[in-house]
PDB file of C-alpha atoms in Angstrom:
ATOM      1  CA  UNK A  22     122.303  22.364  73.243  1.00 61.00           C
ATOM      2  CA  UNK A  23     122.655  18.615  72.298  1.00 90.00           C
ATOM      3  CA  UNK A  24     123.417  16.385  74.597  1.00 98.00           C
ATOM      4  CA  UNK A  25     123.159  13.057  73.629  1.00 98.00           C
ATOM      5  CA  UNK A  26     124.500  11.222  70.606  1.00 98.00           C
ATOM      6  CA  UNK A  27     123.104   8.152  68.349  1.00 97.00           C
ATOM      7  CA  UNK A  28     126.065   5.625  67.580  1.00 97.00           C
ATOM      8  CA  UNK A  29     125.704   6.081  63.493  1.00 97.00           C
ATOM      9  CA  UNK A  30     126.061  10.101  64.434  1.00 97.00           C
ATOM     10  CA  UNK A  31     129.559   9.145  66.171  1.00 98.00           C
ATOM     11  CA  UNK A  32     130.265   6.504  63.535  1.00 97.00           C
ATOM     12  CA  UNK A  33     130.208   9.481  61.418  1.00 97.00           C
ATOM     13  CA  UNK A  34     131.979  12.141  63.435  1.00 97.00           C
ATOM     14  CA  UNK A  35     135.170   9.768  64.245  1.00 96.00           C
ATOM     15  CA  UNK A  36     135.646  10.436  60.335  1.00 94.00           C
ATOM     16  CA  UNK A  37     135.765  14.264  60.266  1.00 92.00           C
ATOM     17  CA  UNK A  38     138.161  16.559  60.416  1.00 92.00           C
ATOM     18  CA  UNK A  39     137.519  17.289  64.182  1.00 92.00           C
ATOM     19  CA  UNK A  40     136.837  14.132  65.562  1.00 96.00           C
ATOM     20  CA  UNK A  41     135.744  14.202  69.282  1.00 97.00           C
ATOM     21  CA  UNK A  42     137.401  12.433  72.046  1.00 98.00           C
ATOM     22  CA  UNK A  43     136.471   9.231  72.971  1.00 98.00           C
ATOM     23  CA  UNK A  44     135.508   8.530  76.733  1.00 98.00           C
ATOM     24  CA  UNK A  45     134.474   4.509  77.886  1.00 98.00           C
ATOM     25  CA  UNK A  46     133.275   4.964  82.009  1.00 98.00           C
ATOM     26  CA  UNK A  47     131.936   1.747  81.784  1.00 97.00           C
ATOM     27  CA  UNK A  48     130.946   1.081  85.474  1.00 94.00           C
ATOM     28  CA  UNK A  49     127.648  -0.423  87.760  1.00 84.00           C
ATOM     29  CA  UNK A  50     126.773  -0.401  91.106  1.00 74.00           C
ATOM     30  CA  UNK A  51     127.437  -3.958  92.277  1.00 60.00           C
ATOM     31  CA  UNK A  52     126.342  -6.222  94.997  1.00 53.00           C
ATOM     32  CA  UNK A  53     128.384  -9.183  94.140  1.00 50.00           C
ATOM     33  CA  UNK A  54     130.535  -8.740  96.695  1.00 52.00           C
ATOM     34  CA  UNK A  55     128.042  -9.490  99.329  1.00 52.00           C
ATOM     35  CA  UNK A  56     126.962 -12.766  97.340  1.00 59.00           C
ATOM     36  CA  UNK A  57     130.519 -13.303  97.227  1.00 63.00           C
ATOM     37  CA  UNK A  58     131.093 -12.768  93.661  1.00 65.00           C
ATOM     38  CA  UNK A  59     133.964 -10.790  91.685  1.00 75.00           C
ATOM     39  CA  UNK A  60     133.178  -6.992  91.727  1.00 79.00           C
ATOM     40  CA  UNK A  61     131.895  -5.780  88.183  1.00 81.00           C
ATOM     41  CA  UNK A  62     135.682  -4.624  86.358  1.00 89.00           C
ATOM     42  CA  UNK A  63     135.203  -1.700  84.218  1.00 89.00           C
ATOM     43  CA  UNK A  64     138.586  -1.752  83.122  1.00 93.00           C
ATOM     44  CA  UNK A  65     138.726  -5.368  81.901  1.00 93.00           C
ATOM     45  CA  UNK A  66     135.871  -4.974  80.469  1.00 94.00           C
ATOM     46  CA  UNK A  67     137.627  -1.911  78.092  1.00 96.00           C
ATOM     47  CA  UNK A  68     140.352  -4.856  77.254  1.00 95.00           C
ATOM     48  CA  UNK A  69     138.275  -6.891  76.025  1.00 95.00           C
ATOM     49  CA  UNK A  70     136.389  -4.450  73.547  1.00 97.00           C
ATOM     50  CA  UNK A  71     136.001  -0.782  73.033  1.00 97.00           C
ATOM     51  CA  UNK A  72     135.284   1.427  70.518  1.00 98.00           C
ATOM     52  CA  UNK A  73     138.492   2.342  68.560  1.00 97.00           C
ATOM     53  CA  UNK A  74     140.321   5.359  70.419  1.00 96.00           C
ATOM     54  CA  UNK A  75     138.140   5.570  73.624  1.00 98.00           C
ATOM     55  CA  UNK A  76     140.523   5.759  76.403  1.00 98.00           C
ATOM     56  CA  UNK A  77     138.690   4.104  79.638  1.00 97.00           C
ATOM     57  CA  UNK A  78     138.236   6.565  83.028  1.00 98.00           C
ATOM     58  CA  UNK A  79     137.649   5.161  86.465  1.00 96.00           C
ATOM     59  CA  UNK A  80     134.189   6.472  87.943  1.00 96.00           C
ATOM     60  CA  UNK A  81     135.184   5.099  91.583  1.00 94.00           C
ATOM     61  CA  UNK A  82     138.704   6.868  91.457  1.00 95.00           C
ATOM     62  CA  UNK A  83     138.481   9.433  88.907  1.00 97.00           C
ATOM     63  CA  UNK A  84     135.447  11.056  88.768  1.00 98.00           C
ATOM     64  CA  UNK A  85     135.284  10.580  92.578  1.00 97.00           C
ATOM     65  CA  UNK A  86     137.100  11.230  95.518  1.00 97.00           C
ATOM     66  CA  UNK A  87     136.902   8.438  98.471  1.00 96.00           C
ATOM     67  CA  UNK A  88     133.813   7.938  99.517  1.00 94.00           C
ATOM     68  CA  UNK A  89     133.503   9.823 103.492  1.00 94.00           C
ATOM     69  CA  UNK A  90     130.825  11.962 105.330  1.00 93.00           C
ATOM     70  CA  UNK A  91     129.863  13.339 101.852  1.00 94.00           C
ATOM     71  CA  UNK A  92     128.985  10.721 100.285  1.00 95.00           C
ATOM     72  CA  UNK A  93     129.511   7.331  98.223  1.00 94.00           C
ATOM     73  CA  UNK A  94     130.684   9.211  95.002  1.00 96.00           C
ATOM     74  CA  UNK A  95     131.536  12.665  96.392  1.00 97.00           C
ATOM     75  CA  UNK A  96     133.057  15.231  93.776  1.00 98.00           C
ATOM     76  CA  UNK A  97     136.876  14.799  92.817  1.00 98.00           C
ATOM     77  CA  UNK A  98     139.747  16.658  93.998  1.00 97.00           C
ATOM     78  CA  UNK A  99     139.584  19.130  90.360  1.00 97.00           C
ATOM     79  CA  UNK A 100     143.015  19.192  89.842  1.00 97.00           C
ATOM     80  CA  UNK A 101     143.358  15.725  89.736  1.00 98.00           C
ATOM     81  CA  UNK A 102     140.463  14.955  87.832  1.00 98.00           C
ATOM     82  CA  UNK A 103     141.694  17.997  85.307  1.00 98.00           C
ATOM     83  CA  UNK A 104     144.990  15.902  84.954  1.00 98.00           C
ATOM     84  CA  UNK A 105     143.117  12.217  84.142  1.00 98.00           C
ATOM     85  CA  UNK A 106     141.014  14.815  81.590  1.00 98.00           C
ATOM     86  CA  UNK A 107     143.784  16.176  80.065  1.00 98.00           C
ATOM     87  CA  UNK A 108     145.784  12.135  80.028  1.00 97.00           C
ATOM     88  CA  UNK A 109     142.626  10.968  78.116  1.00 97.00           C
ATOM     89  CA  UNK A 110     143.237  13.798  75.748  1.00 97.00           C
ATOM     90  CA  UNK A 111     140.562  16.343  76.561  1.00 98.00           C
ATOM     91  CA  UNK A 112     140.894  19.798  75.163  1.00 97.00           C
ATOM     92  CA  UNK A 113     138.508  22.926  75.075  1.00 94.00           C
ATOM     93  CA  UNK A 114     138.062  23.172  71.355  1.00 94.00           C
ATOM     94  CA  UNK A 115     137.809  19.545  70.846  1.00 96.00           C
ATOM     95  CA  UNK A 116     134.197  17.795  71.361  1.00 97.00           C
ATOM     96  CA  UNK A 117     134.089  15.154  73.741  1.00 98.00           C
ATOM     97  CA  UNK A 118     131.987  12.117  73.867  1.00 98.00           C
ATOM     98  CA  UNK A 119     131.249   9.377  76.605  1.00 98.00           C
ATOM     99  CA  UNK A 120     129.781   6.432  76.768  1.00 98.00           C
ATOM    100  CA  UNK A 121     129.136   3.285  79.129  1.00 97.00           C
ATOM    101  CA  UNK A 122     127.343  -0.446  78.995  1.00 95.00           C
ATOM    102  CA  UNK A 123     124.167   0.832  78.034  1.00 93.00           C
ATOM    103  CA  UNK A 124     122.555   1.900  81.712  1.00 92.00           C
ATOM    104  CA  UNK A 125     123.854   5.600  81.088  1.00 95.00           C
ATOM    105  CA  UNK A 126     124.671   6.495  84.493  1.00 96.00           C
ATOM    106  CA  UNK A 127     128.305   6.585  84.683  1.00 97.00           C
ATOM    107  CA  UNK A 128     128.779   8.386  80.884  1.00 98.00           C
ATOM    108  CA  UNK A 129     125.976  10.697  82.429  1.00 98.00           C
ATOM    109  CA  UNK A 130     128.243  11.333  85.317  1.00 98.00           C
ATOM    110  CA  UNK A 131     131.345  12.074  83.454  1.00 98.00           C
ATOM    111  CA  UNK A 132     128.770  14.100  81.122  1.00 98.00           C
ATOM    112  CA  UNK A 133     127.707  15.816  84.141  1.00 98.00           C
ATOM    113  CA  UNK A 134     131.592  17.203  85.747  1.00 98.00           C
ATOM    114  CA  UNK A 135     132.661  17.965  82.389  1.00 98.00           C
ATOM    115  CA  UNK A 136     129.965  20.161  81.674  1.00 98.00           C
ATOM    116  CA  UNK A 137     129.761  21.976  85.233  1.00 98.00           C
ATOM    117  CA  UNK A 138     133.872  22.478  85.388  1.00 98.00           C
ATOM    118  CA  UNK A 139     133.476  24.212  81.799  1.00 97.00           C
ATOM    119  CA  UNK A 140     133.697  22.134  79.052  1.00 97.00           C
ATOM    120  CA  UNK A 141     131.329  23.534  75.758  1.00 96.00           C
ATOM    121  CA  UNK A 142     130.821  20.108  73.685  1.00 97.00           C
ATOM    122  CA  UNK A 143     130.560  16.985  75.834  1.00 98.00           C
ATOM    123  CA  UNK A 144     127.598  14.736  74.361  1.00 98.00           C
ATOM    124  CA  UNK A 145     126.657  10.855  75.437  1.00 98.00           C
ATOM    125  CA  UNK A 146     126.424   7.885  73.353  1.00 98.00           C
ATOM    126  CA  UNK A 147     122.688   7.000  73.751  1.00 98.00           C
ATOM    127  CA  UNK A 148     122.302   3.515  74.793  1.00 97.00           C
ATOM    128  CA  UNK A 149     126.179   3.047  75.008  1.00 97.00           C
ATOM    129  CA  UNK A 150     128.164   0.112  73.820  1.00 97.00           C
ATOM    130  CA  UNK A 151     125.431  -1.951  72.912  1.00 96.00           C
ATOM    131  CA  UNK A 152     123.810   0.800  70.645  1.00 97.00           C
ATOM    132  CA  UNK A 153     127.420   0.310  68.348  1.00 97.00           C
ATOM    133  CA  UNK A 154     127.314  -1.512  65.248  1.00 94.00           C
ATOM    134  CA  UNK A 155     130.782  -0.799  64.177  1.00 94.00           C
ATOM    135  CA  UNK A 156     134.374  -2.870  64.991  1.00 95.00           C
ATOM    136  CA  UNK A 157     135.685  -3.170  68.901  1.00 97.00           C
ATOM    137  CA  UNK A 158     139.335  -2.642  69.595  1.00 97.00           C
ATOM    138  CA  UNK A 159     141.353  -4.123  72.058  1.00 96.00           C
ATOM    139  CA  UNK A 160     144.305  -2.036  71.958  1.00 92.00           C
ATOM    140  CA  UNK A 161     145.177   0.920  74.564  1.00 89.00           C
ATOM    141  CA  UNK A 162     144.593   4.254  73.248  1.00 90.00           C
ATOM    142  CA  UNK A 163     146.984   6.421  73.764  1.00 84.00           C
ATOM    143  CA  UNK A 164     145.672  10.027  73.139  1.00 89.00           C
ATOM    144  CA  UNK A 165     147.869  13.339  72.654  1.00 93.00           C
ATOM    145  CA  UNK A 166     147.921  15.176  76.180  1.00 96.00           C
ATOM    146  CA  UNK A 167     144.599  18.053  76.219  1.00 97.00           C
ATOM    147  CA  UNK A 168     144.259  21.343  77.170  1.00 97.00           C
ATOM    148  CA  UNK A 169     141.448  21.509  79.434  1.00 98.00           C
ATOM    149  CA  UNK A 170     141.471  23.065  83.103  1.00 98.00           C
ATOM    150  CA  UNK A 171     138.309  22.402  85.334  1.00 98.00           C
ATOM    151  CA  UNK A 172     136.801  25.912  85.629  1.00 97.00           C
ATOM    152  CA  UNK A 173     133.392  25.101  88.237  1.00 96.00           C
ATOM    153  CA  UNK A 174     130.469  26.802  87.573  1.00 92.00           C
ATOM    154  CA  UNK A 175     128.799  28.867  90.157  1.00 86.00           C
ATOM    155  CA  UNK A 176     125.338  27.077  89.655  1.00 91.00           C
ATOM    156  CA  UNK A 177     124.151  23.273  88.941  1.00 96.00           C
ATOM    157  CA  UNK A 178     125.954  22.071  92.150  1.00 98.00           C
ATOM    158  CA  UNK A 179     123.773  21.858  95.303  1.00 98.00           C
ATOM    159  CA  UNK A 180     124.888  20.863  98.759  1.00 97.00           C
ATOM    160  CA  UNK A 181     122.716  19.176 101.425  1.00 98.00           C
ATOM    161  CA  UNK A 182     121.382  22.722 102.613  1.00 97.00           C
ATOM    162  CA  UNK A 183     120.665  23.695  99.119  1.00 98.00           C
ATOM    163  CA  UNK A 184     118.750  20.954  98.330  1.00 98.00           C
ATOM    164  CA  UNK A 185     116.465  20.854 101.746  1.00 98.00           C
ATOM    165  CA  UNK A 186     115.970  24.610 100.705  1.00 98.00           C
ATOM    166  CA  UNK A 187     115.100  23.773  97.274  1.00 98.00           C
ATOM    167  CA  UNK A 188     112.668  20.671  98.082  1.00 98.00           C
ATOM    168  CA  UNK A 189     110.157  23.945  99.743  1.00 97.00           C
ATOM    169  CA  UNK A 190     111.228  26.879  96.779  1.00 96.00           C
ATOM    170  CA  UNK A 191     111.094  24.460  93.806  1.00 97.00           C
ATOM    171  CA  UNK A 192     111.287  21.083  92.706  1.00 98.00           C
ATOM    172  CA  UNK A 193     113.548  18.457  94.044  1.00 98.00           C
ATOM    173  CA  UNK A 194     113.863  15.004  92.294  1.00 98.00           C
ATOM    174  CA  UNK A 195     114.742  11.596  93.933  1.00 98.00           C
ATOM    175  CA  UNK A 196     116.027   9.665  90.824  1.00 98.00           C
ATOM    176  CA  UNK A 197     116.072   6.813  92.736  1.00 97.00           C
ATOM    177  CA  UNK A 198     113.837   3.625  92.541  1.00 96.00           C
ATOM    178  CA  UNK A 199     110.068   4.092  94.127  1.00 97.00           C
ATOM    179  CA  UNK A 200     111.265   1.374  97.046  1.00 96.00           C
ATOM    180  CA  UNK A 201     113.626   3.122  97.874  1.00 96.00           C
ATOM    181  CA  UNK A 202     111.886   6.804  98.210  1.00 97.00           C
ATOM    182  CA  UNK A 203     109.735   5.342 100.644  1.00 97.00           C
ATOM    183  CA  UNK A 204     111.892   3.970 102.884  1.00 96.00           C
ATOM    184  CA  UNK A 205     110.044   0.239 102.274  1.00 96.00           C
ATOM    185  CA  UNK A 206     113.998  -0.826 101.364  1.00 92.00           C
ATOM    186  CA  UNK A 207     117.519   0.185 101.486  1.00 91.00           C
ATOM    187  CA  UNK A 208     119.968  -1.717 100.418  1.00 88.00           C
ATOM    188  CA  UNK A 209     123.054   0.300 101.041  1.00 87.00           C
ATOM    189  CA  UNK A 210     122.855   3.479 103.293  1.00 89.00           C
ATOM    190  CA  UNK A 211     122.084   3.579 107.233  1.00 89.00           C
ATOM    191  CA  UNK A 212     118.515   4.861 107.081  1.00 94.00           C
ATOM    192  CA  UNK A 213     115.785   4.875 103.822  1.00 95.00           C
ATOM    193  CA  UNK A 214     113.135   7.525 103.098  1.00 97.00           C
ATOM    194  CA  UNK A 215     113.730  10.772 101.266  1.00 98.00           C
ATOM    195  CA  UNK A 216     114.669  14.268 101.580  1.00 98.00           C
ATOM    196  CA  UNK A 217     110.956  15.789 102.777  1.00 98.00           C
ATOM    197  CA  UNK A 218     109.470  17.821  99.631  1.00 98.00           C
ATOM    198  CA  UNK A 219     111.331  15.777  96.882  1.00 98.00           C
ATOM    199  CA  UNK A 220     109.375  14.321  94.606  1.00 98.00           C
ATOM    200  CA  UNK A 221     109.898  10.369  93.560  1.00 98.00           C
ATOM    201  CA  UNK A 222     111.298  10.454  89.918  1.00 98.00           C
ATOM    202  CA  UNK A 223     112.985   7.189  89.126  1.00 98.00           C
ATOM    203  CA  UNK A 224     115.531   7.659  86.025  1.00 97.00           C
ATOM    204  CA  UNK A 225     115.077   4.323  84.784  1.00 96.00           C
ATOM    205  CA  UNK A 226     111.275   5.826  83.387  1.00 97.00           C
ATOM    206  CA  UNK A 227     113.298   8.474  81.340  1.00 97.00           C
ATOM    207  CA  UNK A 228     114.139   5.607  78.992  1.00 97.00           C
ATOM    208  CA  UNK A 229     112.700   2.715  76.634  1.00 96.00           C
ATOM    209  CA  UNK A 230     113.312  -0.752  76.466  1.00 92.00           C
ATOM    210  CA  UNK A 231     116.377  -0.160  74.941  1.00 91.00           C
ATOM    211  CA  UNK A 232     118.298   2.374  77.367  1.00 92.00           C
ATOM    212  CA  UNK A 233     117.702   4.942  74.829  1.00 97.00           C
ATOM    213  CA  UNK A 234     116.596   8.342  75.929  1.00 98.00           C
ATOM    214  CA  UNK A 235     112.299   9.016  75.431  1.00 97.00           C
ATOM    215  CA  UNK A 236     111.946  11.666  73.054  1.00 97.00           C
ATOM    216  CA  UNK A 237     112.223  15.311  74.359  1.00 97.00           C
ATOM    217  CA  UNK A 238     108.302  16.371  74.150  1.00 97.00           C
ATOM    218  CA  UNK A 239     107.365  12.759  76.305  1.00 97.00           C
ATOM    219  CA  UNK A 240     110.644  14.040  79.052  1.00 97.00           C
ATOM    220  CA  UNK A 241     109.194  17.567  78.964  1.00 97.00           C
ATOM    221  CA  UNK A 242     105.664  16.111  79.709  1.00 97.00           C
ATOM    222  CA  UNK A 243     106.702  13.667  82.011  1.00 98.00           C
ATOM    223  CA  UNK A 244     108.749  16.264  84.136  1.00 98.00           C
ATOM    224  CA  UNK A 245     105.838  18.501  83.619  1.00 97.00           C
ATOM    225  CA  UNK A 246     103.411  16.027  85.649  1.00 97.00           C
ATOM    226  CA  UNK A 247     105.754  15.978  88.441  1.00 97.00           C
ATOM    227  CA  UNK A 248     105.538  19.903  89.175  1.00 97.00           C
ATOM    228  CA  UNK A 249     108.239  21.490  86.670  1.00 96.00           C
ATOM    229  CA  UNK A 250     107.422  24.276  84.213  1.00 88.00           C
ATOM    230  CA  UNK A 251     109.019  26.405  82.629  1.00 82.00           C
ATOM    231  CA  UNK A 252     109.987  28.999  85.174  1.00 89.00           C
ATOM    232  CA  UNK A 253     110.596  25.939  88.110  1.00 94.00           C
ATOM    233  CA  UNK A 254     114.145  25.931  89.585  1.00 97.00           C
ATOM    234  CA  UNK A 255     114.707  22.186  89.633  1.00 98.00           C
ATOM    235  CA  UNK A 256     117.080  20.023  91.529  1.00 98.00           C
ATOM    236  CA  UNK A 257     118.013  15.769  91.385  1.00 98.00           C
ATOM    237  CA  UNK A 258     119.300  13.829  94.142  1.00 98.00           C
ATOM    238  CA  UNK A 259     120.026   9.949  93.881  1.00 97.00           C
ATOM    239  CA  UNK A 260     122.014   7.629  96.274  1.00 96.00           C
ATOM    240  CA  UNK A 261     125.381   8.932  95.758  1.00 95.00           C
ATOM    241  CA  UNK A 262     125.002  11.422  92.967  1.00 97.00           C
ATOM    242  CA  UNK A 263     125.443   8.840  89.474  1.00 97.00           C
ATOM    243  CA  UNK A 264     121.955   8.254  88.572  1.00 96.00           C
ATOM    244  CA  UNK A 265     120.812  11.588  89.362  1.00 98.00           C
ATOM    245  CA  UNK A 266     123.339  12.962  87.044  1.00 98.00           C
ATOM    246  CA  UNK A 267     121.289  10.575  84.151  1.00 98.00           C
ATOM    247  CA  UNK A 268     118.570  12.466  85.443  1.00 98.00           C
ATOM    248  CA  UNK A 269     120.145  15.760  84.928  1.00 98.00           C
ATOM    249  CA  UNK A 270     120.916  14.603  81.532  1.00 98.00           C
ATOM    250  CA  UNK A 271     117.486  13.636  80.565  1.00 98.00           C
ATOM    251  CA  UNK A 272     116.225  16.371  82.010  1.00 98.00           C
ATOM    252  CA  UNK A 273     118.767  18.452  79.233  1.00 97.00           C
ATOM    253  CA  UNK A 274     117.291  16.624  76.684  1.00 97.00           C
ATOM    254  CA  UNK A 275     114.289  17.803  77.645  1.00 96.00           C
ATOM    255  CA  UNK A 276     115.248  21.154  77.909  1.00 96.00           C
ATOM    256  CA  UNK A 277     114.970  22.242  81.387  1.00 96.00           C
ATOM    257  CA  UNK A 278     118.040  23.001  83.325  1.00 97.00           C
ATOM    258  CA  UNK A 279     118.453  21.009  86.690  1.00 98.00           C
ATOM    259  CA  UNK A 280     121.214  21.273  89.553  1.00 98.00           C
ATOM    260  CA  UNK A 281     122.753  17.884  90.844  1.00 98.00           C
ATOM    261  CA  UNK A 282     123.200  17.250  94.625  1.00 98.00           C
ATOM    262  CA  UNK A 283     126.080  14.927  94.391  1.00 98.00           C
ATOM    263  CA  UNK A 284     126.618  13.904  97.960  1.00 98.00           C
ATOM    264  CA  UNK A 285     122.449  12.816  97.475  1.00 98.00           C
ATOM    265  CA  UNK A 286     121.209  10.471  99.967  1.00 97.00           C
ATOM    266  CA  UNK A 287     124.239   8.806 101.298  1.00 96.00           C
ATOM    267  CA  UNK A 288     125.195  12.117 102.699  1.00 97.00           C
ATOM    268  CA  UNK A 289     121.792  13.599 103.631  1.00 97.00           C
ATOM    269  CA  UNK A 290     121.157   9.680 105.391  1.00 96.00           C
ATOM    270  CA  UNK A 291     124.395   9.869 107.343  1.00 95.00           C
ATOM    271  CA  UNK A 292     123.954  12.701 109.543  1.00 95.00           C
ATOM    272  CA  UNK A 293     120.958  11.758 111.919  1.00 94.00           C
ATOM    273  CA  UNK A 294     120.175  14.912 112.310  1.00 96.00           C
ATOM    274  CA  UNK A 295     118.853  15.431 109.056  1.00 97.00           C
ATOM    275  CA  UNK A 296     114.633  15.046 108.955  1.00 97.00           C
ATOM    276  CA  UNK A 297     113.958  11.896 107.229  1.00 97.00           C
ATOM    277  CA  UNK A 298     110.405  11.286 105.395  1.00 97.00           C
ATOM    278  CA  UNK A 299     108.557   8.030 104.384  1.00 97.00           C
ATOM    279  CA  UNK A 300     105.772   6.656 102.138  1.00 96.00           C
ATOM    280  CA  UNK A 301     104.395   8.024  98.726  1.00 95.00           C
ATOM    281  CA  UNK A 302     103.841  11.770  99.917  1.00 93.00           C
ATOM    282  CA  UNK A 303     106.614  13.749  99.471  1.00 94.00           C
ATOM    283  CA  UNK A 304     106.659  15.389 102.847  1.00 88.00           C
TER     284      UNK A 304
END
């Protein structure tokens, strides 16, 4: 199955007979506001360039329900987010593509619902906006109202119990930085550490210089040195369940199927009495 796209590939579906729907979830995780700086504004940023015909999708309001006791990012109410699919012009038989600023994680999180509520054909621009050569647009794009119902799969979702149980029956990934696994920082939730058993697996070493993906045989040996073979039921976790989905993604590329645990660790760190471990060993 592909699931990533190069930006001369899209260049050259956008002409075809089928072209696929364009999604911008151009988004980052942003600290300004405690330095007192203007929050990072996805949706200006789609004003002031996109690619012609992308229509622009909130992460923080619609591919996420308000954050709570399951997380920072928990999933969407699915009949809303089916209705902002359908506004943006998503249909089953058409192929979808989404892309961000270049970090991946919020095109790898729309990437991520799509697939699990059912869509066949959703692919991400690798290395996003700054990976296209072609003309920006800065006109709204109004799209033709889609088809497509959210139909959840039964597997690639894991809840907090799921993934504790997983961390002891397979692998469990923390795509989160190595700081941050240990507990030596944490930024934004009550508590740092990880989930005991997961293994530290930052996403930002699943790509090069240039945002783009590594090539599948260096993912599948990387993944391979931390514990997964072919027969290994695998599982991600990240801070609130956006750069694990990357992880899930490059973990496609590779291959090898993963489950997400989107309420990660900002659900798993809120309730104290879930065990907490620290340092380099994973338990």
């Amino acid at each position: 199955m592909t699931v990533i796209i190069t930006a001369t590939e899209l260049a050259h579906e956008l002409t075809g007979v089928n072209p696929p729907v364009l999604l911008d979830v151009r988004w980052q995780l942003s600290v300004a506001k405690a330095a007192g700086a203007p929050a990072f504004d996805g949706r200006a940023e789609y004003a002031n360039g996109h690619i012609p015909g992308a229509v622009f999708v909130d992460l923080d309001r619609e591919l996420a329900a308000t954050p709570g006791a399951t997380g920072r990012h928990p999933l969407p109410d699915l009949a809303e987010f089916g209705a902002v699919m359908r506004r943006a012009g998503v249909s089953a038989g058409r192929p979808v593509v989404v892309y961000d600023g270049g970090q991946g994680w919020a095109a790898a999180r729309a990437w991520w619902l799509l697939r699990w509520t059912g869509h066949p054909d959703v692919r991400v621009l690798d290395g996003g906006l700054p990976s296209w050569e072609g003309e920006l647009s800065t006109q709204p794009s109004d799209q033709a109202e889609g088809d497509f119902v959210p139909a959840p799969a039964a597997a690639g979702l894991l809840d907090a119990d799921g993934a504790a149980a997983l961390a002891r029956t397979g692998v469990l990934l923390d795509a989160r930085a190595g700081e941050r696994y240990r507990g030596e920082v944490e930024p934004i939730d009550r508590v740092g550490g990880h989930i005991p058993g997961a293994v530290s697996a930052p996403t930002t070493e699943n790509v090069g210089p240039d945002g783009r993906f590594l090539p599948p045989v260096e993912l599948k040996d990387r993944f391979k040195a931390l514990g997964v073979s072919e027969d290994t039921e695998v599982g991600v976790y990240c801070g609130s369940g956006v750069s694990g989905a990357h992880e899930v993604l490059a973990l496609a590329v590779a291959g090898i199927p993963a489950a997400l645990y989107v309420g990660s660790w900002s659900e798993w760190s809120a309730d104290p009495s879930r065990p907490v471990a620290v340092g380099a060993d994973p338990q």
